Amino acid sequence: MLRLPCVIAGAVLCWLYYKWLKVILGQTVAWVGLLLVTFLPSMIGLSADLRQYPWMLMFSVAGGYLLERAFAKDSPGMMLSSSGSLLLAMLSHYSGFLFAASLGVYAIFRMFARRRSTGVVIAWTAGQVAGLGLAWFLYTTHIKRLATGYPGAQNLRHVADWYLPQFYYHPERDHWLPFLFRGTFGVFRFAFAWVVAGHIATLLFVAGVILLMRLESPSADVRLSRLTAILLLSPFLLNCAAAAAGFYPYGRTRQCVFLAMFGISGASVAVTRVAKQKFGSALAMAITIVILCHLFGTQPSRDDLPLADRRRQHMDQALQFIRRQVSPADVIYVNKPTEFQLAHYLCEQKPVAGDGPVAGFESFQCNGLRVVSGDVMPDTLSDKWQELARGYNLRPGTKVWVVEGGWTSGFAETLRNRFREFSGIEIHSFGHYLEIFSLTVEQRETRTVSHLGSVTGSGRPPSPIGFDHLLGVLPRGLG
């Protein structure tokens, strides 16, 4: 039942998408686009998720359709409705801002191409002001605080080091043109859920944009056709600009699914032209594409990791290492996704009963080994694993084995390069996404006494009473 609103939004999206394409590209292209956006595996899966994307896409496409209606009828009311839909899209997901910016660029060209009434221009300007105000509000209340929520992170680039690092542009390690090339093909690979279809669709999109620039159909207005080409191309350019600035990912990830609305449109134009504008042939080609994607494609949620890094032998080697190196006195510390993996493989698919919870952590016993799950991120690990040691009363000399088996590659290397206290860790890698390293619990009382002596000028040890409280009130550099 909780998924039903997203499913409904996904269904309404398909209807609005057809209406929008029919206005800007004609009925045949609209039917091809409708079939693709309705039945491609990734689009079905997107509407079945408890995420914001169906709502964002529905409101965004509604904004595009109402914008065309506003221009066709020269209606300020329709223009305000379009702006209202785009504001709802922005409030649904941040990619709605890129969608709205693309429509804004397109609308400026449309208004320069043909003079509009004063009411329409005022209504459009009011919508832009409201959008900029919403962007400022969300930036100051949320986006600006994203980095400050992680100790040691000075800006959003530090967050991108661990969150979707392969889809964020890093100037120190990525080359711009290969990054764009890989990301563009990745967008279509995500939308079509099949590598082959994604690559073909990318080429079809490029062909479709070129056809529009050269006048897509004999009955279309030359200027309007070229403006439509700008509409389809501008979101890719804006997303690339945001990626270059380090603010947004670009590639095979659901955060860029808004590009699918424009990418599928361009590909539909090319499919219609290949079918020589014949309605039946174009629909047959679209249906064939959908069937092939279902037969040979892979849902993006199961395609996050390369096949080479999902081999069972990596997990088998990691389990052998754990059984050989980890003693019953040690603790295995993992994040939630990795906990599910260890509960499945390390516990040999046996039922697992959780221990009594400790604030911020969950734990269970597995074949004589204790597994604790909690927050495992580069910027917070320094504090969290020490909280774990205190919460579970680990003795000095106890080893805490951090096992990272999520979607982040180079997790341990990031720790070793960025944080001095982790510079000496020994990393054991099993593929690119499964890493193990150990941290040793130190004598906390002795270490704290020495720090206090250096500050207060006294070597007298503090009272053992309330020691955990004392650690909590010390400045960060002393704890």
One Martini backbone bead per residue (centre of mass of N, CA, C, O) as a GRO file, in nm:
protein
  479
    1MET     BB    1   0.055   0.064  -0.018
    2LEU     BB    2   0.305   0.259  -0.009
    3ARG     BB    3   0.357   0.226  -0.329
    4LEU     BB    4   0.101   0.337  -0.474
    5PRO     BB    5   0.164   0.641  -0.521
    6CYS     BB    6   0.405   0.583  -0.712
    7VAL     BB    7   0.245   0.427  -0.923
    8ILE     BB    8   0.048   0.652  -0.994
    9ALA     BB    9   0.263   0.858  -1.079
   10GLY     BB   10   0.377   0.680  -1.309
   11ALA     BB   11   0.112   0.672  -1.474
   12VAL     BB   12   0.073   0.978  -1.512
   13LEU     BB   13   0.338   1.028  -1.651
   14CYS     BB   14   0.273   0.880  -1.916
   15TRP     BB   15   0.042   1.066  -2.003
   16LEU     BB   16   0.200   1.338  -1.997
   17TYR     BB   17   0.423   1.252  -2.191
   18TYR     BB   18   0.241   1.214  -2.436
   19LYS     BB   19   0.127   1.503  -2.444
   20TRP     BB   20   0.398   1.647  -2.477
   21LEU     BB   21   0.507   1.505  -2.735
   22LYS     BB   22   0.267   1.574  -2.919
   23VAL     BB   23   0.329   1.882  -2.922
   24ILE     BB   24   0.656   1.878  -3.003
   25LEU     BB   25   0.662   1.583  -3.208
   26GLY     BB   26   0.413   1.416  -3.226
   27GLN     BB   27   0.231   1.124  -3.236
   28THR     BB   28   0.436   0.903  -3.308
   29VAL     BB   29   0.653   0.980  -3.103
   30ALA     BB   30   0.464   0.961  -2.857
   31TRP     BB   31   0.413   0.653  -2.876
   32VAL     BB   32   0.700   0.561  -2.851
   33GLY     BB   33   0.758   0.701  -2.578
   34LEU     BB   34   0.532   0.563  -2.420
   35LEU     BB   35   0.632   0.271  -2.442
   36LEU     BB   36   0.907   0.318  -2.310
   37VAL     BB   37   0.822   0.463  -2.036
   38THR     BB   38   0.628   0.220  -1.950
   39PHE     BB   39   0.813  -0.072  -2.023
   40LEU     BB   40   1.067  -0.027  -1.908
   41PRO     BB   41   1.226  -0.167  -1.649
   42SER     BB   42   1.329   0.091  -1.500
   43MET     BB   43   1.053   0.243  -1.493
   44ILE     BB   44   0.904   0.035  -1.331
   45GLY     BB   45   1.098   0.026  -1.086
   46LEU     BB   46   1.070   0.326  -1.007
   47SER     BB   47   0.757   0.304  -0.929
   48ALA     BB   48   0.818   0.071  -0.699
   49ASP     BB   49   0.958   0.275  -0.536
   50LEU     BB   50   1.037   0.446  -0.225
   51ARG     BB   51   1.048   0.730  -0.399
   52GLN     BB   52   1.064   1.055  -0.562
   53TYR     BB   53   1.076   1.021  -0.880
   54PRO     BB   54   0.782   1.000  -0.983
   55TRP     BB   55   0.703   1.283  -0.881
   56MET     BB   56   0.916   1.451  -1.022
   57LEU     BB   57   0.841   1.361  -1.313
   58MET     BB   58   0.547   1.439  -1.314
   59PHE     BB   59   0.584   1.745  -1.253
   60SER     BB   60   0.784   1.807  -1.481
   61VAL     BB   61   0.609   1.722  -1.724
   62ALA     BB   62   0.377   1.907  -1.652
   63GLY     BB   63   0.542   2.165  -1.691
   64GLY     BB   64   0.602   2.121  -1.993
   65TYR     BB   65   0.308   2.102  -2.095
   66LEU     BB   66   0.206   2.377  -1.977
   67LEU     BB   67   0.402   2.550  -2.134
   68GLU     BB   68   0.288   2.486  -2.415
   69ARG     BB   69   0.002   2.587  -2.351
   70ALA     BB   70   0.082   2.878  -2.287
   71PHE     BB   71   0.192   2.940  -2.572
   72ALA     BB   72  -0.059   2.858  -2.742
   73LYS     BB   73  -0.271   3.051  -2.553
   74ASP     BB   74  -0.149   3.288  -2.403
   75SER     BB   75  -0.132   3.190  -2.078
   76PRO     BB   76  -0.086   3.282  -1.753
   77GLY     BB   77  -0.217   3.044  -1.603
   78MET     BB   78  -0.049   2.819  -1.733
   79MET     BB   79   0.223   2.932  -1.642
   80LEU     BB   80   0.168   2.907  -1.338
   81SER     BB   81   0.120   2.601  -1.346
   82SER     BB   82   0.398   2.527  -1.443
   83SER     BB   83   0.553   2.650  -1.204
   84GLY     BB   84   0.411   2.483  -0.983
   85SER     BB   85   0.509   2.206  -1.084
   86LEU     BB   86   0.815   2.267  -1.060
   87LEU     BB   87   0.815   2.320  -0.755
   88LEU     BB   88   0.726   2.031  -0.682
   89ALA     BB   89   0.971   1.897  -0.810
   90MET     BB   90   1.184   2.035  -0.628
   91LEU     BB   91   1.050   1.914  -0.359
   92SER     BB   92   1.109   1.610  -0.438
   93HIS     BB   93   1.385   1.679  -0.608
   94TYR     BB   94   1.689   1.811  -0.708
   95SER     BB   95   1.659   1.743  -1.018
   96GLY     BB   96   1.429   1.953  -1.068
   97PHE     BB   97   1.619   2.195  -1.119
   98LEU     BB   98   1.735   2.096  -1.391
   99PHE     BB   99   1.469   2.074  -1.537
  100ALA     BB  100   1.381   2.372  -1.497
  101ALA     BB  101   1.629   2.499  -1.633
  102SER     BB  102   1.575   2.381  -1.912
  103LEU     BB  103   1.299   2.518  -1.951
  104GLY     BB  104   1.409   2.806  -1.918
  105VAL     BB  105   1.587   2.810  -2.168
  106TYR     BB  106   1.363   2.741  -2.368
  107ALA     BB  107   1.172   2.980  -2.301
  108ILE     BB  108   1.360   3.206  -2.390
  109PHE     BB  109   1.373   3.123  -2.687
  110ARG     BB  110   1.067   3.137  -2.739
  111MET     BB  111   1.038   3.446  -2.666
  112PHE     BB  112   1.236   3.540  -2.889
  113ALA     BB  113   1.094   3.407  -3.139
  114ARG     BB  114   0.817   3.506  -2.986
  115ARG     BB  115   0.598   3.723  -2.898
  116ARG     BB  116   0.463   3.796  -2.583
  117SER     BB  117   0.268   3.857  -2.348
  118THR     BB  118   0.282   4.026  -2.057
  119GLY     BB  119   0.146   3.811  -1.878
  120VAL     BB  120   0.335   3.575  -1.947
  121VAL     BB  121   0.601   3.707  -1.862
  122ILE     BB  122   0.523   3.762  -1.570
  123ALA     BB  123   0.457   3.470  -1.493
  124TRP     BB  124   0.737   3.356  -1.558
  125THR     BB  125   0.900   3.542  -1.370
  126ALA     BB  126   0.762   3.455  -1.108
  127GLY     BB  127   0.857   3.160  -1.127
  128GLN     BB  128   1.163   3.220  -1.117
  129VAL     BB  129   1.168   3.360  -0.845
  130ALA     BB  130   1.052   3.122  -0.686
  131GLY     BB  131   1.279   2.923  -0.761
  132LEU     BB  132   1.514   3.088  -0.640
  133GLY     BB  133   1.399   3.099  -0.354
  134LEU     BB  134   1.394   2.793  -0.309
  135ALA     BB  135   1.694   2.747  -0.354
  136TRP     BB  136   1.792   2.927  -0.122
  137PHE     BB  137   1.643   2.786   0.107
  138LEU     BB  138   1.764   2.496   0.065
  139TYR     BB  139   2.059   2.577   0.090
  140THR     BB  140   2.055   2.705   0.383
  141THR     BB  141   1.890   2.451   0.526
  142HIS     BB  142   2.068   2.200   0.373
  143ILE     BB  143   2.305   2.192   0.167
  144LYS     BB  144   2.512   2.355   0.342
  145ARG     BB  145   2.489   2.119   0.580
  146LEU     BB  146   2.603   1.858   0.466
  147ALA     BB  147   2.907   1.895   0.529
  148THR     BB  148   2.881   1.974   0.842
  149GLY     BB  149   2.773   1.673   0.915
  150TYR     BB  150   3.086   1.608   0.858
  151PRO     BB  151   3.368   1.541   0.987
  152GLY     BB  152   3.612   1.717   0.787
  153ALA     BB  153   3.405   1.860   0.597
  154GLN     BB  154   3.418   2.147   0.382
  155ASN     BB  155   3.261   2.005   0.140
  156LEU     BB  156   3.087   1.829  -0.101
  157ARG     BB  157   3.332   1.670  -0.212
  158HIS     BB  158   3.375   1.491   0.042
  159VAL     BB  159   3.108   1.339   0.012
  160ALA     BB  160   3.176   1.229  -0.285
  161ASP     BB  161   3.401   1.024  -0.196
  162TRP     BB  162   3.161   0.808  -0.092
  163TYR     BB  163   2.925   0.916  -0.274
  164LEU     BB  164   2.924   0.817  -0.577
  165PRO     BB  165   3.229   0.843  -0.698
  166GLN     BB  166   3.193   0.738  -1.005
  167PHE     BB  167   2.977   1.002  -1.068
  168TYR     BB  168   3.190   1.195  -0.981
  169TYR     BB  169   3.392   1.467  -1.035
  170HIS     BB  170   3.760   1.433  -1.030
  171PRO     BB  171   4.026   1.617  -1.123
  172GLU     BB  172   4.265   1.434  -0.994
  173ARG     BB  173   4.146   1.152  -1.164
  174ASP     BB  174   3.980   1.278  -1.394
  175HIS     BB  175   3.870   1.290  -1.725
  176TRP     BB  176   3.648   1.475  -1.885
  177LEU     BB  177   3.574   1.326  -2.152
  178PRO     BB  178   3.551   1.034  -2.042
  179PHE     BB  179   3.336   1.106  -1.833
  180LEU     BB  180   3.118   1.197  -2.036
  181PHE     BB  181   3.106   0.945  -2.206
  182ARG     BB  182   3.033   0.747  -1.979
  183GLY     BB  183   2.784   0.903  -1.866
  184THR     BB  184   2.602   0.910  -2.118
  185PHE     BB  185   2.582   0.603  -2.157
  186GLY     BB  186   2.479   0.554  -1.863
  187VAL     BB  187   2.203   0.686  -1.882
  188PHE     BB  188   2.092   0.481  -2.100
  189ARG     BB  189   2.153   0.225  -1.947
  190PHE     BB  190   1.955   0.284  -1.719
  191ALA     BB  191   1.691   0.327  -1.886
  192PHE     BB  192   1.727   0.030  -2.051
  193ALA     BB  193   1.881  -0.204  -1.881
  194TRP     BB  194   2.099  -0.222  -2.129
  195VAL     BB  195   2.386  -0.200  -2.285
  196VAL     BB  196   2.310  -0.218  -2.583
  197ALA     BB  197   2.061  -0.030  -2.579
  198GLY     BB  198   2.207   0.214  -2.456
  199HIS     BB  199   2.406   0.263  -2.691
  200ILE     BB  200   2.197   0.291  -2.915
  201ALA     BB  201   2.030   0.521  -2.782
  202THR     BB  202   2.252   0.732  -2.788
  203LEU     BB  203   2.269   0.744  -3.098
  204LEU     BB  204   1.969   0.812  -3.142
  205PHE     BB  205   1.972   1.079  -2.994
  206VAL     BB  206   2.176   1.225  -3.170
  207ALA     BB  207   2.013   1.185  -3.430
  208GLY     BB  208   1.757   1.335  -3.333
  209VAL     BB  209   1.886   1.613  -3.293
  210ILE     BB  210   1.985   1.647  -3.582
  211LEU     BB  211   1.706   1.626  -3.716
  212LEU     BB  212   1.589   1.878  -3.574
  213MET     BB  213   1.800   2.078  -3.687
  214ARG     BB  214   1.698   1.974  -3.992
  215LEU     BB  215   1.413   1.901  -3.975
  216GLU     BB  216   1.214   1.640  -3.889
  217SER     BB  217   0.958   1.754  -4.057
  218PRO     BB  218   0.783   1.894  -4.314
  219SER     BB  219   0.546   2.018  -4.110
  220ALA     BB  220   0.747   2.164  -3.953
  221ASP     BB  221   0.887   2.408  -3.784
  222VAL     BB  222   1.202   2.508  -3.797
  223ARG     BB  223   1.237   2.670  -3.534
  224LEU     BB  224   1.089   2.473  -3.340
  225SER     BB  225   1.269   2.228  -3.393
  226ARG     BB  226   1.531   2.361  -3.282
  227LEU     BB  227   1.420   2.421  -3.000
  228THR     BB  228   1.376   2.121  -2.930
  229ALA     BB  229   1.674   2.046  -2.942
  230ILE     BB  230   1.749   2.227  -2.704
  231LEU     BB  231   1.567   2.088  -2.496
  232LEU     BB  232   1.715   1.802  -2.516
  233LEU     BB  233   2.019   1.913  -2.459
  234SER     BB  234   2.034   2.102  -2.201
  235PRO     BB  235   2.029   1.895  -1.959
  236PHE     BB  236   2.307   1.771  -2.023
  237LEU     BB  237   2.469   2.034  -1.995
  238LEU     BB  238   2.384   2.102  -1.702
  239ASN     BB  239   2.483   1.839  -1.572
  240CYS     BB  240   2.778   1.875  -1.657
  241ALA     BB  241   2.822   2.139  -1.505
  242ALA     BB  242   2.754   2.024  -1.222
  243ALA     BB  243   2.978   1.810  -1.232
  244ALA     BB  244   3.223   2.003  -1.270
  245ALA     BB  245   3.149   2.149  -0.981
  246GLY     BB  246   3.060   1.901  -0.777
  247PHE     BB  247   2.721   1.886  -0.731
  248TYR     BB  248   2.674   1.639  -0.944
  249PRO     BB  249   2.592   1.368  -1.094
  250TYR     BB  250   2.704   1.146  -1.380
  251GLY     BB  251   2.502   0.874  -1.499
  252ARG     BB  252   2.444   0.544  -1.368
  253THR     BB  253   2.184   0.698  -1.207
  254ARG     BB  254   1.889   0.799  -1.055
  255GLN     BB  255   1.968   1.107  -1.035
  256CYS     BB  256   1.953   1.100  -1.380
  257VAL     BB  257   1.654   1.027  -1.479
  258PHE     BB  258   1.554   1.298  -1.606
  259LEU     BB  259   1.709   1.246  -1.879
  260ALA     BB  260   1.516   1.029  -1.997
  261MET     BB  261   1.297   1.220  -2.106
  262PHE     BB  262   1.493   1.329  -2.333
  263GLY     BB  263   1.628   1.074  -2.446
  264ILE     BB  264   1.370   0.925  -2.541
  265SER     BB  265   1.278   1.144  -2.733
  266GLY     BB  266   1.520   1.138  -2.930
  267ALA     BB  267   1.500   0.832  -2.994
  268SER     BB  268   1.208   0.848  -3.111
  269VAL     BB  269   1.276   1.020  -3.353
  270ALA     BB  270   1.467   0.811  -3.488
  271VAL     BB  271   1.270   0.575  -3.504
  272THR     BB  272   1.063   0.721  -3.686
  273ARG     BB  273   1.259   0.768  -3.921
  274VAL     BB  274   1.333   0.471  -3.973
  275ALA     BB  275   1.009   0.415  -4.020
  276LYS     BB  276   0.908   0.645  -4.214
  277GLN     BB  277   0.652   0.753  -4.038
  278LYS     BB  278   0.535   0.480  -3.957
  279PHE     BB  279   0.331   0.378  -3.718
  280GLY     BB  280   0.360   0.065  -3.708
  281SER     BB  281   0.670   0.046  -3.729
  282ALA     BB  282   0.738   0.215  -3.480
  283LEU     BB  283   0.592   0.035  -3.272
  284ALA     BB  284   0.745  -0.226  -3.335
  285MET     BB  285   1.022  -0.119  -3.250
  286ALA     BB  286   0.950  -0.047  -2.957
  287ILE     BB  287   0.859  -0.332  -2.871
  288THR     BB  288   1.126  -0.472  -2.931
  289ILE     BB  289   1.298  -0.315  -2.731
  290VAL     BB  290   1.144  -0.398  -2.477
  291ILE     BB  291   1.178  -0.705  -2.499
  292LEU     BB  292   1.490  -0.712  -2.502
  293CYS     BB  293   1.527  -0.573  -2.225
  294HIS     BB  294   1.381  -0.800  -2.066
  295LEU     BB  295   1.561  -1.043  -2.161
  296PHE     BB  296   1.874  -0.890  -2.127
  297GLY     BB  297   1.840  -0.726  -1.889
  298THR     BB  298   1.923  -0.512  -1.596
  299GLN     BB  299   1.862  -0.400  -1.313
  300PRO     BB  300   2.009  -0.133  -1.170
  301SER     BB  301   2.007  -0.256  -0.875
  302ARG     BB  302   2.191  -0.511  -1.014
  303ASP     BB  303   2.417  -0.293  -1.167
  304ASP     BB  304   2.628  -0.146  -0.976
  305LEU     BB  305   2.819  -0.386  -1.017
  306PRO     BB  306   3.050  -0.544  -1.151
  307LEU     BB  307   3.089  -0.866  -1.233
  308ALA     BB  308   3.384  -0.897  -1.124
  309ASP     BB  309   3.269  -0.793  -0.820
  310ARG     BB  310   3.042  -1.057  -0.799
  311ARG     BB  311   3.211  -1.281  -0.712
  312ARG     BB  312   3.223  -1.547  -0.497
  313GLN     BB  313   3.533  -1.556  -0.441
  314HIS     BB  314   3.554  -1.297  -0.274
  315MET     BB  315   3.385  -1.398  -0.033
  316ASP     BB  316   3.544  -1.653   0.027
  317GLN     BB  317   3.812  -1.509   0.093
  318ALA     BB  318   3.700  -1.334   0.322
  319LEU     BB  319   3.607  -1.567   0.505
  320GLN     BB  320   3.882  -1.696   0.541
  321PHE     BB  321   4.009  -1.452   0.676
  322ILE     BB  322   3.818  -1.428   0.918
  323ARG     BB  323   3.862  -1.721   1.034
  324ARG     BB  324   4.180  -1.673   1.067
  325GLN     BB  325   4.192  -1.369   1.223
  326VAL     BB  326   3.932  -1.383   1.391
  327SER     BB  327   3.841  -1.359   1.715
  328PRO     BB  328   3.616  -1.388   1.975
  329ALA     BB  329   3.729  -1.107   2.104
  330ASP     BB  330   3.646  -0.974   1.865
  331VAL     BB  331   3.523  -0.725   1.624
  332ILE     BB  332   3.270  -0.674   1.382
  333TYR     BB  333   3.244  -0.388   1.163
  334VAL     BB  334   2.939  -0.262   1.009
  335ASN     BB  335   2.714  -0.207   0.783
  336LYS     BB  336   2.407  -0.288   0.681
  337PRO     BB  337   2.467  -0.428   0.408
  338THR     BB  338   2.699  -0.607   0.525
  339GLU     BB  339   2.534  -0.755   0.735
  340PHE     BB  340   2.366  -0.921   0.534
  341GLN     BB  341   2.603  -1.073   0.412
  342LEU     BB  342   2.713  -1.208   0.673
  343ALA     BB  343   2.446  -1.344   0.757
  344HIS     BB  344   2.456  -1.530   0.504
  345TYR     BB  345   2.762  -1.642   0.489
  346LEU     BB  346   2.886  -1.671   0.779
  347CYS     BB  347   2.604  -1.814   0.889
  348GLU     BB  348   2.493  -2.016   0.672
  349GLN     BB  349   2.176  -1.941   0.665
  350LYS     BB  350   2.112  -1.891   0.955
  351PRO     BB  351   1.960  -1.800   1.215
  352VAL     BB  352   1.941  -1.463   1.357
  353ALA     BB  353   2.013  -1.326   1.679
  354GLY     BB  354   1.984  -1.054   1.855
  355ASP     BB  355   2.111  -0.845   2.064
  356GLY     BB  356   2.138  -0.616   2.278
  357PRO     BB  357   2.105  -0.294   2.242
  358VAL     BB  358   2.305  -0.020   2.143
  359ALA     BB  359   2.353   0.292   2.108
  360GLY     BB  360   2.378   0.294   1.750
  361PHE     BB  361   2.356  -0.031   1.767
  362GLU     BB  362   2.401  -0.364   1.629
  363SER     BB  363   2.386  -0.724   1.720
  364PHE     BB  364   2.556  -1.048   1.659
  365GLN     BB  365   2.596  -1.396   1.653
  366CYS     BB  366   2.860  -1.585   1.459
  367ASN     BB  367   3.035  -1.847   1.502
  368GLY     BB  368   3.169  -1.687   1.765
  369LEU     BB  369   3.103  -1.402   1.636
  370ARG     BB  370   3.096  -1.051   1.651
  371VAL     BB  371   2.842  -0.837   1.510
  372VAL     BB  372   2.852  -0.487   1.422
  373SER     BB  373   2.621  -0.227   1.349
  374GLY     BB  374   2.664   0.093   1.167
  375ASP     BB  375   2.839   0.372   1.114
  376VAL     BB  376   3.018   0.374   0.782
  377MET     BB  377   3.226   0.652   0.747
  378PRO     BB  378   3.489   0.847   0.697
  379ASP     BB  379   3.393   1.108   0.880
  380THR     BB  380   3.282   0.901   1.138
  381LEU     BB  381   3.464   0.659   1.228
  382SER     BB  382   3.640   0.772   1.457
  383ASP     BB  383   3.394   0.792   1.657
  384LYS     BB  384   3.229   0.524   1.628
  385TRP     BB  385   3.444   0.308   1.717
  386GLN     BB  386   3.473   0.432   2.005
  387GLU     BB  387   3.181   0.399   2.088
  388LEU     BB  388   3.186   0.096   2.063
  389ALA     BB  389   3.403   0.038   2.276
  390ARG     BB  390   3.237   0.161   2.508
  391GLY     BB  391   2.959   0.017   2.475
  392TYR     BB  392   3.122  -0.286   2.487
  393ASN     BB  393   3.372  -0.293   2.674
  394LEU     BB  394   3.651  -0.289   2.548
  395ARG     BB  395   3.956  -0.402   2.559
  396PRO     BB  396   4.267  -0.358   2.554
  397GLY     BB  397   4.368  -0.492   2.229
  398THR     BB  398   4.122  -0.499   2.080
  399LYS     BB  399   3.979  -0.593   1.778
  400VAL     BB  400   3.852  -0.400   1.500
  401TRP     BB  401   3.674  -0.516   1.221
  402VAL     BB  402   3.648  -0.365   0.914
  403VAL     BB  403   3.366  -0.414   0.694
  404GLU     BB  404   3.343  -0.338   0.340
  405GLY     BB  405   3.036  -0.415   0.118
  406GLY     BB  406   2.947  -0.199  -0.072
  407TRP     BB  407   2.946   0.076  -0.322
  408THR     BB  408   3.236   0.152  -0.222
  409SER     BB  409   3.535   0.252  -0.349
  410GLY     BB  410   3.815   0.312  -0.161
  411PHE     BB  411   3.763   0.346   0.146
  412ALA     BB  412   4.037   0.287   0.294
  413GLU     BB  413   4.209   0.481   0.123
  414THR     BB  414   4.067   0.737   0.216
  415LEU     BB  415   4.144   0.713   0.509
  416ARG     BB  416   4.458   0.702   0.474
  417ASN     BB  417   4.480   0.988   0.322
  418ARG     BB  418   4.296   1.186   0.526
  419PHE     BB  419   4.378   1.025   0.800
  420ARG     BB  420   4.616   0.985   1.036
  421GLU     BB  421   4.495   0.748   1.219
  422PHE     BB  422   4.477   0.564   0.929
  423SER     BB  423   4.771   0.543   0.793
  424GLY     BB  424   4.841   0.230   0.919
  425ILE     BB  425   4.657   0.059   0.770
  426GLU     BB  426   4.567  -0.273   0.671
  427ILE     BB  427   4.472  -0.375   0.355
  428HIS     BB  428   4.203  -0.602   0.255
  429SER     BB  429   4.134  -0.712  -0.069
  430PHE     BB  430   3.815  -0.817  -0.252
  431GLY     BB  431   3.835  -0.647  -0.475
  432HIS     BB  432   3.677  -0.321  -0.492
  433TYR     BB  433   3.418  -0.369  -0.255
  434LEU     BB  434   3.603  -0.557  -0.053
  435GLU     BB  435   3.698  -0.469   0.282
  436ILE     BB  436   3.974  -0.511   0.530
  437PHE     BB  437   4.029  -0.382   0.866
  438SER     BB  438   4.216  -0.282   1.160
  439LEU     BB  439   4.148  -0.191   1.507
  440THR     BB  440   4.287  -0.075   1.818
  441VAL     BB  441   4.239  -0.080   2.144
  442GLU     BB  442   4.305   0.150   2.382
  443GLN     BB  443   4.423   0.319   2.663
  444ARG     BB  444   4.219   0.559   2.765
  445GLU     BB  445   4.314   0.667   3.037
  446THR     BB  446   4.612   0.728   2.966
  447ARG     BB  447   4.560   0.916   2.726
  448THR     BB  448   4.392   1.131   2.882
  449VAL     BB  449   4.596   1.212   3.094
  450SER     BB  450   4.810   1.327   2.901
  451HIS     BB  451   4.629   1.549   2.784
  452LEU     BB  452   4.559   1.692   3.049
  453GLY     BB  453   4.850   1.761   3.133
  454SER     BB  454   4.910   1.948   2.880
  455VAL     BB  455   4.683   2.158   2.965
  456THR     BB  456   4.705   2.191   3.297
  457GLY     BB  457   5.002   2.098   3.415
  458SER     BB  458   4.900   1.813   3.515
  459GLY     BB  459   4.960   1.461   3.617
  460ARG     BB  460   4.692   1.412   3.735
  461PRO     BB  461   4.456   1.196   3.762
  462PRO     BB  462   4.152   1.127   3.712
  463SER     BB  463   3.868   1.031   3.805
  464PRO     BB  464   3.696   0.732   3.735
  465ILE     BB  465   3.455   0.891   3.770
  466GLY     BB  466   3.299   0.967   3.478
  467PHE     BB  467   3.475   0.903   3.218
  468ASP     BB  468   3.273   0.906   2.981
  469HIS     BB  469   3.191   1.198   3.028
  470LEU     BB  470   3.468   1.324   2.986
  471LEU     BB  471   3.496   1.247   2.686
  472GLY     BB  472   3.240   1.418   2.594
  473VAL     BB  473   3.367   1.719   2.695
  474LEU     BB  474   3.594   1.716   2.527
  475PRO     BB  475   3.768   1.826   2.297
  476ARG     BB  476   3.829   1.699   1.991
  477GLY     BB  477   4.155   1.713   2.021
  478LEU     BB  478   4.143   1.529   2.307
  479GLY     BB  479   3.962   1.255   2.285
   0.00000   0.00000   0.00000
